[in-house]
């Protein structure tokens, strides 16, 4: 099959489009013909070998996590899926045997494996995954939209729905509205939970798109102070919840925008991993900090239900042929997008 793989860490030049063996479908797995695969920051970090993702070659590694496609073959023990089913794949594989998995908290499984990082991924014509990781999508949902779902909506669901429990009468501050997580957070906060949404972004064009997605107010952080503007928009009170996926550059400003008793939720740090936390403010203002990394299998089931019902709609910015994965990586590195970048085998 055709696939995009790496045989060394490096820049976009290490992305090779070529032939790799088809994956073998185990009894508990489905083999899926990939119709769309979406990019995540993790793909870029894995390619570069930074952030603890350095690995030994050979064997080559097929990159990519999120994807959607059609079931080509179902293993002998699979009861829930059949050939021809249209599915979206949760790229996070868990052991199903540890105390956390047995308790339904498989997001805490110590034996987690990510497609495209620990094992071969979705920049390919076929993948084989446990049936528990494949969810049926309705006919009106496109493969591109479905492929853009898991890694953006899982941490957002984990943060806003399950952990911070954002309420309809509350206000959430969503940092960097143009990234996949930002577009997902606006939709979940507004369309699923009915809360008020303040988003931040860097250009008038991106601000207009954030507003169209459901943001009630947008702060242009290149011209306005995030703390002051968020306070002004909440009558001086501060926001109830922050959704952060960008880290170091914005942590201090966003943290200061919280009301006493607010919740600070973070699921990423694209601008840098280290920030300074003023402990006095943490305890006197009784702030809760929530760290989120993807979500669990029940989160995924709920998200796919909302996708099939049309309540949420992942934002696809651009679709590239699989053979042009390097151009897609380049676009992500240069922040030239609003929403998700998708590859089509
Ligand atoms: Zn486990």
mmCIF file of N, CA, C and O in Angstrom, residues 156-157 159-162 164-170 172 185-197 306 311-312:
data_model
loop_
_atom_site.group_PDB
_atom_site.id
_atom_site.type_symbol
_atom_site.label_atom_id
_atom_site.label_comp_id
_atom_site.label_asym_id
_atom_site.label_seq_id
_atom_site.Cartn_x
_atom_site.Cartn_y
_atom_site.Cartn_z
ATOM 1 N N UNK A 156 -10.932 18.436 24.528
ATOM 2 C CA UNK A 156 -11.924 19.479 24.818
ATOM 3 C C UNK A 156 -13.076 18.890 25.639
ATOM 4 O O UNK A 156 -13.548 19.492 26.615
ATOM 5 N N UNK A 157 -13.512 17.690 25.263
ATOM 6 C CA UNK A 157 -14.598 17.017 26.000
ATOM 7 C C UNK A 157 -14.145 16.692 27.425
ATOM 8 O O UNK A 157 -14.875 16.914 28.401
ATOM 9 N N UNK A 159 -11.880 18.209 29.152
ATOM 10 C CA UNK A 159 -11.749 19.444 29.943
ATOM 11 C C UNK A 159 -13.100 20.068 30.269
ATOM 12 O O UNK A 159 -13.396 20.339 31.430
ATOM 13 N N UNK A 160 -13.898 20.334 29.248
ATOM 14 C CA UNK A 160 -15.101 21.158 29.447
ATOM 15 C C UNK A 160 -16.308 20.366 29.953
ATOM 16 O O UNK A 160 -17.037 20.830 30.825
ATOM 17 N N UNK A 161 -16.533 19.174 29.397
ATOM 18 C CA UNK A 161 -17.740 18.423 29.739
ATOM 19 C C UNK A 161 -17.527 17.603 31.011
ATOM 20 O O UNK A 161 -18.306 17.681 31.953
ATOM 21 N N UNK A 162 -16.451 16.817 31.038
ATOM 22 C CA UNK A 162 -16.273 15.844 32.127
ATOM 23 C C UNK A 162 -15.606 16.440 33.365
ATOM 24 O O UNK A 162 -16.003 16.148 34.483
ATOM 25 N N UNK A 164 -14.116 20.172 34.010
ATOM 26 C CA UNK A 164 -14.472 21.531 34.462
ATOM 27 C C UNK A 164 -15.981 21.701 34.595
ATOM 28 O O UNK A 164 -16.454 22.569 35.319
ATOM 29 N N UNK A 165 -16.735 20.867 33.909
ATOM 30 C CA UNK A 165 -18.197 20.917 33.945
ATOM 31 C C UNK A 165 -18.737 22.337 33.756
ATOM 32 O O UNK A 165 -19.480 22.867 34.585
ATOM 33 N N UNK A 166 -18.347 22.915 32.641
ATOM 34 C CA UNK A 166 -18.799 24.262 32.263
ATOM 35 C C UNK A 166 -20.333 24.310 32.193
ATOM 36 O O UNK A 166 -20.955 23.420 31.634
ATOM 37 N N UNK A 167 -20.909 25.380 32.770
ATOM 38 C CA UNK A 167 -22.367 25.502 32.845
ATOM 39 C C UNK A 167 -22.881 26.546 31.849
ATOM 40 O O UNK A 167 -22.154 27.461 31.457
ATOM 41 N N UNK A 168 -24.182 26.458 31.482
ATOM 42 C CA UNK A 168 -24.750 27.393 30.490
ATOM 43 C C UNK A 168 -24.662 28.853 30.920
ATOM 44 O O UNK A 168 -24.602 29.743 30.069
ATOM 45 N N UNK A 169 -24.674 29.123 32.218
ATOM 46 C CA UNK A 169 -24.644 30.505 32.693
ATOM 47 C C UNK A 169 -23.216 31.016 32.874
ATOM 48 O O UNK A 169 -23.015 32.147 33.297
ATOM 49 N N UNK A 170 -22.214 30.190 32.540
ATOM 50 C CA UNK A 170 -20.819 30.580 32.750
ATOM 51 C C UNK A 170 -20.172 31.092 31.453
ATOM 52 O O UNK A 170 -20.710 30.953 30.361
ATOM 53 N N UNK A 172 -16.499 31.038 29.233
ATOM 54 C CA UNK A 172 -15.220 30.353 29.022
ATOM 55 C C UNK A 172 -14.336 31.204 28.116
ATOM 56 O O UNK A 172 -14.819 31.821 27.164
ATOM 57 N N UNK A 185 -13.252 23.720 20.934
ATOM 58 C CA UNK A 185 -13.676 24.244 22.246
ATOM 59 C C UNK A 185 -14.821 25.242 22.086
ATOM 60 O O UNK A 185 -15.769 25.252 22.882
ATOM 61 N N UNK A 186 -14.745 26.086 21.063
ATOM 62 C CA UNK A 186 -15.836 27.048 20.827
ATOM 63 C C UNK A 186 -17.144 26.292 20.587
ATOM 64 O O UNK A 186 -18.183 26.604 21.163
ATOM 65 N N UNK A 187 -17.083 25.266 19.741
ATOM 66 C CA UNK A 187 -18.300 24.520 19.405
ATOM 67 C C UNK A 187 -18.888 23.780 20.598
ATOM 68 O O UNK A 187 -20.100 23.794 20.814
ATOM 69 N N UNK A 188 -18.034 23.108 21.372
ATOM 70 C CA UNK A 188 -18.542 22.343 22.520
ATOM 71 C C UNK A 188 -19.110 23.298 23.572
ATOM 72 O O UNK A 188 -20.190 23.070 24.120
ATOM 73 N N UNK A 189 -18.387 24.403 23.831
ATOM 74 C CA UNK A 189 -18.859 25.353 24.849
ATOM 75 C C UNK A 189 -20.181 25.986 24.439
ATOM 76 O O UNK A 189 -21.087 26.150 25.258
ATOM 77 N N UNK A 190 -20.315 26.327 23.165
ATOM 78 C CA UNK A 190 -21.504 27.042 22.710
ATOM 79 C C UNK A 190 -22.652 26.088 22.365
ATOM 80 O O UNK A 190 -23.749 26.194 22.876
ATOM 81 N N UNK A 191 -22.380 25.111 21.480
ATOM 82 C CA UNK A 191 -23.469 24.306 20.919
ATOM 83 C C UNK A 191 -23.880 23.130 21.799
ATOM 84 O O UNK A 191 -25.026 22.705 21.753
ATOM 85 N N UNK A 192 -22.933 22.573 22.552
ATOM 86 C CA UNK A 192 -23.276 21.433 23.419
ATOM 87 C C UNK A 192 -23.676 21.923 24.805
ATOM 88 O O UNK A 192 -24.674 21.486 25.367
ATOM 89 N N UNK A 193 -22.891 22.872 25.366
ATOM 90 C CA UNK A 193 -23.093 23.272 26.763
ATOM 91 C C UNK A 193 -23.851 24.586 26.907
ATOM 92 O O UNK A 193 -24.314 24.913 27.998
ATOM 93 N N UNK A 194 -23.948 25.374 25.834
ATOM 94 C CA UNK A 194 -24.720 26.615 25.894
ATOM 95 C C UNK A 194 -24.097 27.724 26.713
ATOM 96 O O UNK A 194 -24.792 28.613 27.206
ATOM 97 N N UNK A 195 -22.779 27.706 26.866
ATOM 98 C CA UNK A 195 -22.097 28.740 27.658
ATOM 99 C C UNK A 195 -21.750 29.954 26.798
ATOM 100 O O UNK A 195 -21.868 29.925 25.576
ATOM 101 N N UNK A 196 -21.305 31.019 27.463
ATOM 102 C CA UNK A 196 -20.819 32.192 26.747
ATOM 103 C C UNK A 196 -19.339 31.985 26.443
ATOM 104 O O UNK A 196 -18.583 31.533 27.304
ATOM 105 N N UNK A 197 -18.921 32.350 25.222
ATOM 106 C CA UNK A 197 -17.561 32.067 24.774
ATOM 107 C C UNK A 197 -16.821 33.348 24.408
ATOM 108 O O UNK A 197 -17.299 34.135 23.586
ATOM 109 N N UNK A 306 -22.622 13.252 19.045
ATOM 110 C CA UNK A 306 -22.869 14.670 18.735
ATOM 111 C C UNK A 306 -22.509 14.994 17.288
ATOM 112 O O UNK A 306 -23.135 15.826 16.647
ATOM 113 N N UNK A 311 -24.603 18.317 15.846
ATOM 114 C CA UNK A 311 -24.436 19.376 16.850
ATOM 115 C C UNK A 311 -23.038 19.986 16.736
ATOM 116 O O UNK A 311 -22.859 21.195 16.869
ATOM 117 N N UNK A 312 -22.045 19.143 16.508
ATOM 118 C CA UNK A 312 -20.681 19.644 16.289
ATOM 119 C C UNK A 312 -20.248 19.295 14.869
ATOM 120 O O UNK A 312 -20.706 18.291 14.300
#
